[in-house]
Amino acid sequence: MLRFILRRLLVMIPTLIAVSMLIFIVINLPPGDYLSNQIAELRATGQEAGLAKAEFLRREYALDRPLPEQYLVWIGVWPGPNGFNGLLQGDLGWSFEFNKPVAEVVGETLWFTVILNLAAVLFVYLVSFPLGALAAIRANSWVDYLAATVGYIGLATPNFLLALILLYYGQKWLGLPIGGLLDAEYENQPMSWGKIGSVLEHLIVPTIVIGLSGTAAMVRRLRANLLDELGKPYVVTAKAKGVPPLRRLTRYPLRMALNPFVSDIGSLLPSLVSGSVLISVVLSLPTIGPALLGALRAQDIFLSGFILMFISLLVLVGMLISDIALALLDPRIRLGKGRKAQS
Amino acid sequence: MPEEPLIVDPTAKGRDLGRSGGWIRSFITQRRNSRIAVLYGYARLVGYNEKRELVPDILKDVTVVDGRDFTLSLRAGHRWSDGAPFTSDDIRYWWEDIANNPMLSPSGPPRFMLVDGKPPQVSFPDAVTARFRWEEPNPYFLPALAAARPPFIYRPAHYLKRFHARYTGEAELAPLIAKYKVRNWAALHNARDDMFRMENPDEPTLQPWMAMSKGTGSHLLFQRNPYYHRFDTRGMQLPYADGLDVTVMAAGLIPAQVATGKADLQAEGLTFSQVPVLVAGEAAGNYRTLLWPEGKAAEIALYPNLNYNDPVWRGLLRDARFRRALSMGIDRRIVNRSLFFGLARESGVDVLPGSPLYKPERTGVWTGYDPKRAAALLDEIGLKRKRGEAYRDLPDGRPLEVIVESSGEKPEVADALQIIAETWRDIGVRLLVRTVDRDVLRNRVYAGQTMMAVWGGWDNGVPDPDSSPEELAPMTQENFSWPKWGQYYQTSGSAGEPIDMPIPQELMDFARRWRHTTDETERRALWSAMLDIHADQIFAIGVVSKTPQPIAVANRLRNVPDKGLWLWDPGAYLGIYRPDEFYFADARPADPEPAGLHRRED
């Protein structure tokens, strides 16, 4: 097991290098760079006054050099105008869009992003587990159809539309706030129950919106897996032996049906950071999503590059975790090139 | 209070003497737009008044000799917002230590400070006088100082010196460089010096409102500057409002916020298509919606690219008959009625009726809807229609498909292009739209890859003879009619292409003559000639101008003019209408501060 983990960790290094190159190439595909575009914009809108600063930054961040050199400077294996300071030295670069270091931009948005997506994931699990299990046990009953209807509505309505509808009526009937993270009066205040309450209030709509479509998919998958499992001979045997219904369900079938959920953990980790982009943009939530979108559109390469690198790292780590968890959960899965399964 | 404050009389403009207090709530769509305080504040060395005449503002006086020798006089006893004296040394600091410092200004002093590439002679006779002398007239100097985004040729030297290597030793700079996570002193100086966006609340300002503790990045607060130089006739110091309370909000949510009464003064993020929502919310939100006409020479204009790479197309786009035919093939009335309720003006790209250079006979030249004449012109050029075909062909047999590239930012532009495509089909021209991001669009136009772009008309629709006619001549790459010629001029011939058409060359000569004269009559004549050429040649095909921009104003907020012009430069949008004179009817002195107002003790 340890050897397996070590080997996987070593493979991550070349993977990350390849990913970093790809990311750098892709974000530099559109013509121009942030600053040359900004200079053009300033000239076109009669803001010559802002030019000196933009030109300064171009030189400072080596954007006036050829792309391969820019890449090496960004990674930190080539000296920039101020010596070696790239990702390897822990300097994440500068966000031109936010006008502060990338580390600060990511730091500010990260915690809220994680809270929001964690809330959405909890919502998904809390709603879809009971619903999915019920839908499987009472297959083709009204419960099943109700769960299916709710799920399909969640899947079928575009997220942003749902968000806007909920916002409008939430504000109208329940007085829920529109957009943002908390009420103005709690800004710069120490943590308090009131502040937490305010954040929670702002979380209601986004959580429901982000959660609904995930819930729908989850309910269907759980129902299908559980139905497969419930028809198996050992369940029939258990029934014949008089095992009470609840235990008959939880003892094995539910555990087996959980397999896909565990393999989902791999994608769960990166989605905690990069999920819900569209909703955050629509609802004006200060998460990483809008920052990444804005950075990509404006070619704010250090910010978008770092966020993408960070997400890639999380994907790799998440895959590793879900592989390990699966191995622990399901004896049929073996790690590495162990003994061939006897046919 | 300076010994020589600027006394303003709101009643002369038909306004009230206001009351002090209250915070103006407003939304911006991006954090970057924190410049709102400098636009609303509109304190400039010299600024425009509502008639768009240049008058001293921060300066007590400006003396100009022959258009090339400028003496700026400061107000005695004027202070920065932190109480430190504001003197000519602050101007000297900008000129010597910023504009001429190779670290901070890699390309040397800004363009408006150079005449034929030569900088001025600068001298500072005393603490309240600065003198700039060029060898030739510099018509760009004062307008630059009054611009919506001014160059800030004065900086708080007493504050910034501590970040400048010339005044502060390495040992003292090092901890600061580490603290602000920058790489050298120049980056530190740049980060701490941000007069336009006011990102640094520690940097003193001369604006009526100054940034305070940073809030949270999505909520910005600007409070009154206790040393502001304007007072009303009763001796009450402006600004009337205690501060600006600005929140960053996605553009799509702003109308909803306004409709629920969350904004006192709001234009950013509002477009004409949202007017029904805004008007419906007026009663509940307790505000009114003003409609100000756009001040650009056209809101929607098509730019045939005379530097397009394809030689056959380029020849066609350079044929004035073709451009006139396209222009006459547009039914501007339908565009106006269906998209702007008939409130816009149907015209080509031309100065607006409010400008002293306006001539009614220019309107309607080649801009009336006349498909018959348009078709006749296209026949004359030799663009034949095959039997039974809807569209014409180029002389070399390719179909006549005009590809218009759009930045796709405004829904009304997309709708207008749809309508134009309908009427162009009647004259046998196919219009195809391609949407690309604004930066990409610009780069493509500059490189000659775009056949035709849709954009706004000249930025200043109400010029006077002293305004620069640069936008009308091939002097700037930013004019999408002739990007490569403009680039050739701007780079002194090291990039782009030289002008190879007689009429644009003529425009160029006129613009050059305008720069070297200071005679009002001659300038007016040159402007007039250039405008006539544009009306006749249709270098850009204007569709509508003076489209309405909605502005939501709380009923409590007074002194906001009902009628104005929505114009970036000269004007700074609301700036020249002096928001420092807006006041709340129910203001009480010592009104409670807005929520979230907690100075962080750093």
Coordinates of N, CA and C in Angstrom, one line a residue, chain A residues 30-32 34 36-38 40-53 55-57 59-61 73 81-82 85-86 91 93-94 96-101 103-104 108 164 167 171 178-180 182 184-189 281-284 297-299, chain B residues 30-32 35 102-107 110-111 147 149-152 180-184 186-187 190-191 193-197 199 213-219 248-250 253 256-257 260 262 409 437-440 442-443 446 459 478 490 568-569 595-596 598 600:
Chain A
P30 N -5.3 33.2 -26.9 CA -5.8 34.5 -27.5 C -4.7 35.5 -27.8
P31 N -5.0 36.3 -28.8 CA -3.9 37.3 -29.1 C -3.7 38.3 -28.0
G32 N -2.4 38.8 -27.9 CA -2.1 39.8 -27.0 C -2.0 39.3 -25.6
Y34 N -2.6 40.5 -21.1 CA -3.5 41.4 -20.4 C -3.0 42.9 -20.5
S36 N -0.9 44.4 -22.8 CA -1.0 45.0 -24.1 C -2.5 45.4 -24.4
N37 N -3.4 44.5 -24.0 CA -4.8 44.7 -24.2 C -5.2 45.9 -23.4
Q38 N -4.7 46.0 -22.2 CA -5.1 47.1 -21.3 C -4.6 48.4 -21.9
A40 N -4.1 49.1 -25.0 CA -4.9 49.4 -26.1 C -6.3 50.0 -25.7
E41 N -6.8 49.4 -24.6 CA -8.1 49.9 -24.0 C -7.9 51.3 -23.5
L42 N -6.8 51.5 -22.8 CA -6.6 52.8 -22.2 C -6.5 53.9 -23.3
R43 N -5.7 53.5 -24.4 CA -5.6 54.5 -25.5 C -6.9 54.8 -26.1
A44 N -7.7 53.7 -26.3 CA -9.0 53.9 -27.0 C -10.0 54.7 -26.2
T45 N -9.9 54.7 -24.9 CA -10.9 55.4 -24.1 C -10.3 56.7 -23.5
G46 N -9.2 57.2 -24.1 CA -8.7 58.4 -23.6 C -8.2 58.4 -22.2
Q47 N -7.6 57.3 -21.9 CA -7.0 57.2 -20.5 C -5.5 57.1 -20.6
E48 N -4.9 57.9 -21.4 CA -3.4 57.8 -21.6 C -2.7 57.9 -20.2
A49 N -3.4 58.5 -19.2 CA -2.8 58.7 -17.9 C -2.4 57.4 -17.3
G50 N -3.1 56.3 -17.7 CA -2.8 55.0 -17.0 C -1.7 54.2 -17.7
L51 N -1.1 54.8 -18.8 CA -0.2 54.0 -19.6 C 1.1 53.6 -18.8
A52 N 1.7 54.6 -18.1 CA 3.0 54.4 -17.6 C 3.0 53.2 -16.7
K53 N 1.9 53.0 -15.9 CA 1.9 51.9 -14.9 C 1.8 50.6 -15.7
E55 N 2.9 49.9 -18.6 CA 4.1 49.6 -19.3 C 5.1 49.1 -18.2
F56 N 5.1 49.7 -17.1 CA 6.0 49.3 -16.0 C 5.7 47.8 -15.6
L57 N 4.4 47.4 -15.5 CA 4.1 46.1 -15.1 C 4.5 45.1 -16.2
R59 N 7.1 45.1 -18.0 CA 8.5 44.8 -17.9 C 8.7 44.0 -16.6
E60 N 8.1 44.4 -15.6 CA 8.3 43.9 -14.2 C 7.9 42.4 -14.3
Y61 N 6.9 42.0 -15.0 CA 6.5 40.6 -15.0 C 6.9 39.9 -16.3
V73 N 10.0 31.6 -16.5 CA 10.1 32.6 -15.4 C 8.9 32.4 -14.4
P81 N 13.1 39.7 -14.3 CA 13.8 41.0 -14.1 C 14.3 41.2 -12.7
N82 N 13.7 40.4 -11.7 CA 14.2 40.6 -10.4 C 14.7 39.2 -9.8
N85 N 12.0 34.3 -9.2 CA 10.8 34.3 -8.3 C 9.6 33.8 -9.1
G86 N 9.4 32.5 -9.1 CA 8.2 31.9 -9.7 C 7.5 31.0 -8.8
D91 N 6.3 32.3 -5.1 CA 5.8 33.6 -5.6 C 4.8 33.3 -6.6
G93 N 2.9 35.3 -8.2 CA 2.7 36.3 -9.2 C 1.7 37.3 -8.8
W94 N 1.4 38.2 -9.8 CA 0.6 39.3 -9.5 C -0.7 39.3 -10.3
F96 N -3.3 41.3 -12.3 CA -3.4 42.6 -12.8 C -4.9 43.1 -12.6
E97 N -5.8 42.1 -12.7 CA -7.2 42.4 -12.7 C -7.6 43.0 -11.3
F98 N -7.1 42.3 -10.3 CA -7.4 42.7 -8.9 C -6.4 43.7 -8.3
N99 N -5.3 43.8 -9.0 CA -4.2 44.7 -8.6 C -3.7 44.3 -7.2
K100 N -3.5 43.0 -7.0 CA -2.8 42.6 -5.8 C -2.2 41.2 -6.0
P101 N -1.3 40.7 -5.1 CA -0.7 39.4 -5.3 C -1.8 38.3 -5.5
A103 N -1.7 35.4 -4.4 CA -1.9 34.7 -3.2 C -3.0 35.3 -2.4
E104 N -3.1 36.6 -2.4 CA -4.1 37.3 -1.6 C -5.5 37.1 -2.3
E108 N -8.4 35.2 -0.2 CA -9.7 35.8 0.2 C -10.9 35.0 -0.3
L164 N -32.1 33.0 -10.5 CA -32.8 34.3 -10.6 C -34.2 34.2 -10.1
L167 N -34.1 33.9 -6.3 CA -33.7 35.2 -5.8 C -34.9 36.2 -5.7
Q171 N -36.6 37.2 -2.2 CA -36.6 38.6 -1.8 C -38.0 39.1 -1.5
I178 N -30.3 39.8 -1.7 CA -29.9 39.6 -3.1 C -28.4 39.6 -3.2
G179 N -27.8 38.5 -3.6 CA -26.4 38.4 -4.0 C -25.5 38.7 -2.8
G180 N -24.2 38.6 -3.0 CA -23.2 38.9 -2.0 C -23.1 37.8 -0.9
L182 N -22.5 38.6 2.8 CA -23.1 38.9 4.1 C -23.6 40.4 4.1
A184 N -23.9 44.3 5.0 CA -22.8 45.3 5.1 C -22.4 45.5 6.5
E185 N -23.4 45.4 7.4 CA -23.0 45.8 8.8 C -22.1 44.9 9.5
Y186 N -21.9 43.7 8.9 CA -21.0 42.7 9.5 C -19.6 42.8 9.0
E187 N -19.4 43.6 7.9 CA -18.1 43.7 7.3 C -17.0 44.2 8.4
N188 N -15.8 43.6 8.3 CA -14.8 44.1 9.2 C -15.1 43.9 10.6
Q189 N -16.1 43.0 10.9 CA -16.5 42.8 12.3 C -15.9 41.4 12.7
V281 N -21.3 33.6 -10.6 CA -21.2 34.8 -11.5 C -22.6 35.4 -11.5
V282 N -23.6 34.6 -11.6 CA -25.0 35.2 -11.7 C -25.4 35.8 -10.3
L283 N -25.0 35.2 -9.2 CA -25.4 35.7 -7.9 C -24.4 36.7 -7.3
S284 N -23.4 37.0 -8.1 CA -22.4 37.9 -7.6 C -21.8 37.5 -6.2
R297 N -10.9 35.6 -19.1 CA -11.4 36.5 -20.2 C -10.4 37.6 -20.4
A298 N -9.8 38.1 -19.3 CA -8.9 39.3 -19.4 C -7.5 38.8 -19.6
Q299 N -7.2 37.5 -19.7 CA -5.9 37.0 -19.8 C -5.0 37.4 -18.7
Chain B
Q30 N -17.4 46.3 -11.2 CA -16.1 45.6 -11.0 C -15.3 46.4 -9.9
R31 N -14.5 45.7 -9.2 CA -13.7 46.3 -8.2 C -12.8 47.4 -8.8
R32 N -12.4 47.2 -10.1 CA -11.5 48.2 -10.8 C -12.2 49.5 -10.9
R35 N -12.7 53.9 -9.4 CA -12.5 55.3 -9.9 C -13.7 56.1 -9.8
P102 N 13.2 56.7 -15.1 CA 13.2 55.5 -16.0 C 12.6 54.3 -15.4
M103 N 12.7 54.1 -14.1 CA 12.1 53.0 -13.5 C 10.6 53.0 -13.5
L104 N 10.1 54.2 -13.1 CA 8.6 54.4 -13.0 C 7.9 54.6 -14.3
S105 N 8.6 55.3 -15.2 CA 8.0 55.6 -16.5 C 9.0 55.1 -17.6
P106 N 8.9 53.8 -17.9 CA 9.8 53.2 -18.9 C 9.8 53.9 -20.2
S107 N 8.7 54.4 -20.7 CA 8.7 55.1 -22.0 C 8.8 56.6 -21.9
P110 N 4.6 61.2 -20.5 CA 3.4 60.9 -21.3 C 3.3 61.8 -22.5
R111 N 2.6 61.3 -23.5 CA 2.6 61.9 -24.8 C 2.1 63.4 -24.8
A147 N -9.3 65.9 -18.1 CA -9.9 64.7 -18.6 C -10.6 63.9 -17.5
R149 N -10.1 60.9 -17.0 CA -9.0 60.2 -16.3 C -7.8 61.2 -16.4
P150 N -7.6 62.0 -15.4 CA -6.5 63.0 -15.5 C -5.2 62.4 -15.3
P151 N -4.1 63.0 -15.7 CA -2.7 62.4 -15.5 C -2.2 62.6 -14.1
F152 N -2.9 63.4 -13.3 CA -2.4 63.7 -12.0 C -1.0 64.2 -12.0
Y180 N 4.5 44.5 1.4 CA 3.5 44.6 0.4 C 3.7 43.6 -0.7
K181 N 4.6 42.6 -0.5 CA 4.8 41.5 -1.4 C 5.1 41.9 -2.8
V182 N 5.9 43.0 -3.0 CA 6.3 43.4 -4.3 C 7.8 43.1 -4.4
R183 N 8.4 43.4 -5.6 CA 9.7 42.9 -5.9 C 10.8 44.0 -5.8
N184 N 10.4 45.3 -6.0 CA 11.4 46.3 -5.9 C 10.8 47.6 -5.5
A186 N 10.3 50.4 -7.2 CA 9.4 51.0 -8.2 C 8.0 50.3 -8.1
A187 N 8.0 49.0 -7.9 CA 6.7 48.3 -7.8 C 6.0 48.8 -6.6
N190 N 4.5 52.2 -7.2 CA 3.4 52.1 -8.1 C 2.2 51.5 -7.3
A191 N 2.4 50.6 -6.4 CA 1.3 50.0 -5.6 C 0.7 51.0 -4.6
D193 N 0.8 54.3 -5.0 CA 0.4 55.5 -5.6 C -0.7 55.2 -6.6
D194 N -1.9 55.5 -6.2 CA -3.0 55.2 -7.1 C -4.1 56.3 -7.0
M195 N -3.8 57.4 -7.6 CA -4.7 58.6 -7.4 C -6.1 58.4 -8.1
F196 N -6.1 57.5 -9.1 CA -7.3 57.4 -9.9 C -8.3 56.4 -9.3
R197 N -7.8 55.2 -9.0 CA -8.7 54.2 -8.4 C -8.8 54.3 -6.9
E199 N -7.0 53.1 -4.6 CA -6.9 51.8 -3.9 C -6.2 51.9 -2.6
S213 N -10.9 53.0 5.2 CA -10.5 51.6 5.4 C -11.1 50.8 4.3
K214 N -10.3 49.8 3.9 CA -10.6 49.2 2.6 C -11.9 48.4 2.5
G215 N -12.7 48.3 3.6 CA -13.9 47.5 3.5 C -13.5 46.0 3.2
T216 N -14.2 45.4 2.3 CA -14.0 44.0 2.1 C -13.6 43.7 0.7
G217 N -13.3 44.6 -0.1 CA -13.0 44.3 -1.5 C -14.3 44.4 -2.3
S218 N -15.4 44.2 -1.7 CA -16.7 44.3 -2.5 C -17.5 45.5 -1.9
H219 N -17.0 46.2 -0.9 CA -17.7 47.3 -0.4 C -16.7 48.4 -0.1
V248 N -19.7 46.6 -4.9 CA -19.4 45.9 -6.1 C -20.5 44.8 -6.3
M249 N -21.1 44.8 -7.5 CA -22.3 43.9 -7.7 C -22.3 43.5 -9.1
A250 N -22.7 42.2 -9.4 CA -22.8 41.8 -10.8 C -23.8 42.7 -11.5
L253 N -27.5 42.2 -11.5 CA -28.3 42.3 -10.2 C -28.6 43.8 -9.9
A256 N -32.2 45.1 -10.1 CA -33.1 44.6 -9.0 C -32.7 45.4 -7.7
Q257 N -31.5 45.7 -7.5 CA -31.1 46.5 -6.3 C -31.7 47.9 -6.4
T260 N -35.4 48.0 -5.6 CA -35.8 47.8 -4.2 C -35.2 49.0 -3.4
K262 N -32.1 50.4 -3.2 CA -30.8 50.2 -2.5 C -29.8 51.2 -3.0
E409 N -21.2 43.0 -26.5 CA -21.4 43.4 -25.1 C -22.8 44.0 -24.9
D437 N -14.5 38.7 -28.4 CA -14.2 39.5 -27.2 C -13.6 40.8 -27.6
R438 N -13.9 41.8 -26.8 CA -13.4 43.2 -27.2 C -11.9 43.3 -27.5
D439 N -11.1 42.6 -26.6 CA -9.7 42.7 -26.9 C -9.3 42.0 -28.1
V440 N -9.9 40.9 -28.4 CA -9.6 40.1 -29.6 C -10.1 40.9 -30.8
R442 N -10.2 44.1 -31.1 CA -9.3 45.2 -31.3 C -8.1 44.7 -32.0
N443 N -7.5 43.6 -31.5 CA -6.3 43.1 -32.1 C -6.5 42.7 -33.6
Y446 N -6.7 45.9 -35.7 CA -5.4 46.5 -35.9 C -4.5 45.7 -36.9
D459 N -15.5 59.5 -29.6 CA -15.9 59.6 -28.2 C -16.5 60.9 -27.8
E478 N -6.7 53.6 -32.9 CA -7.9 53.3 -32.2 C -9.1 53.6 -33.1
Q490 N 1.4 57.0 -35.2 CA 1.7 57.0 -33.7 C 3.1 56.4 -33.5
W568 N -18.2 60.5 -21.5 CA -17.0 60.2 -20.8 C -16.0 61.3 -20.8
D569 N -15.6 61.8 -21.9 CA -14.6 62.8 -22.0 C -14.9 63.8 -23.1
A595 N -23.6 51.4 7.4 CA -23.2 50.1 8.0 C -21.9 49.7 7.5
G596 N -21.1 49.0 8.3 CA -19.9 48.5 7.8 C -18.7 49.5 7.9
H598 N -16.2 50.8 9.8 CA -15.4 50.6 11.0 C -14.0 50.8 10.6
R600 N -10.4 50.3 10.5 CA -9.5 49.2 11.1 C -8.3 49.9 11.7

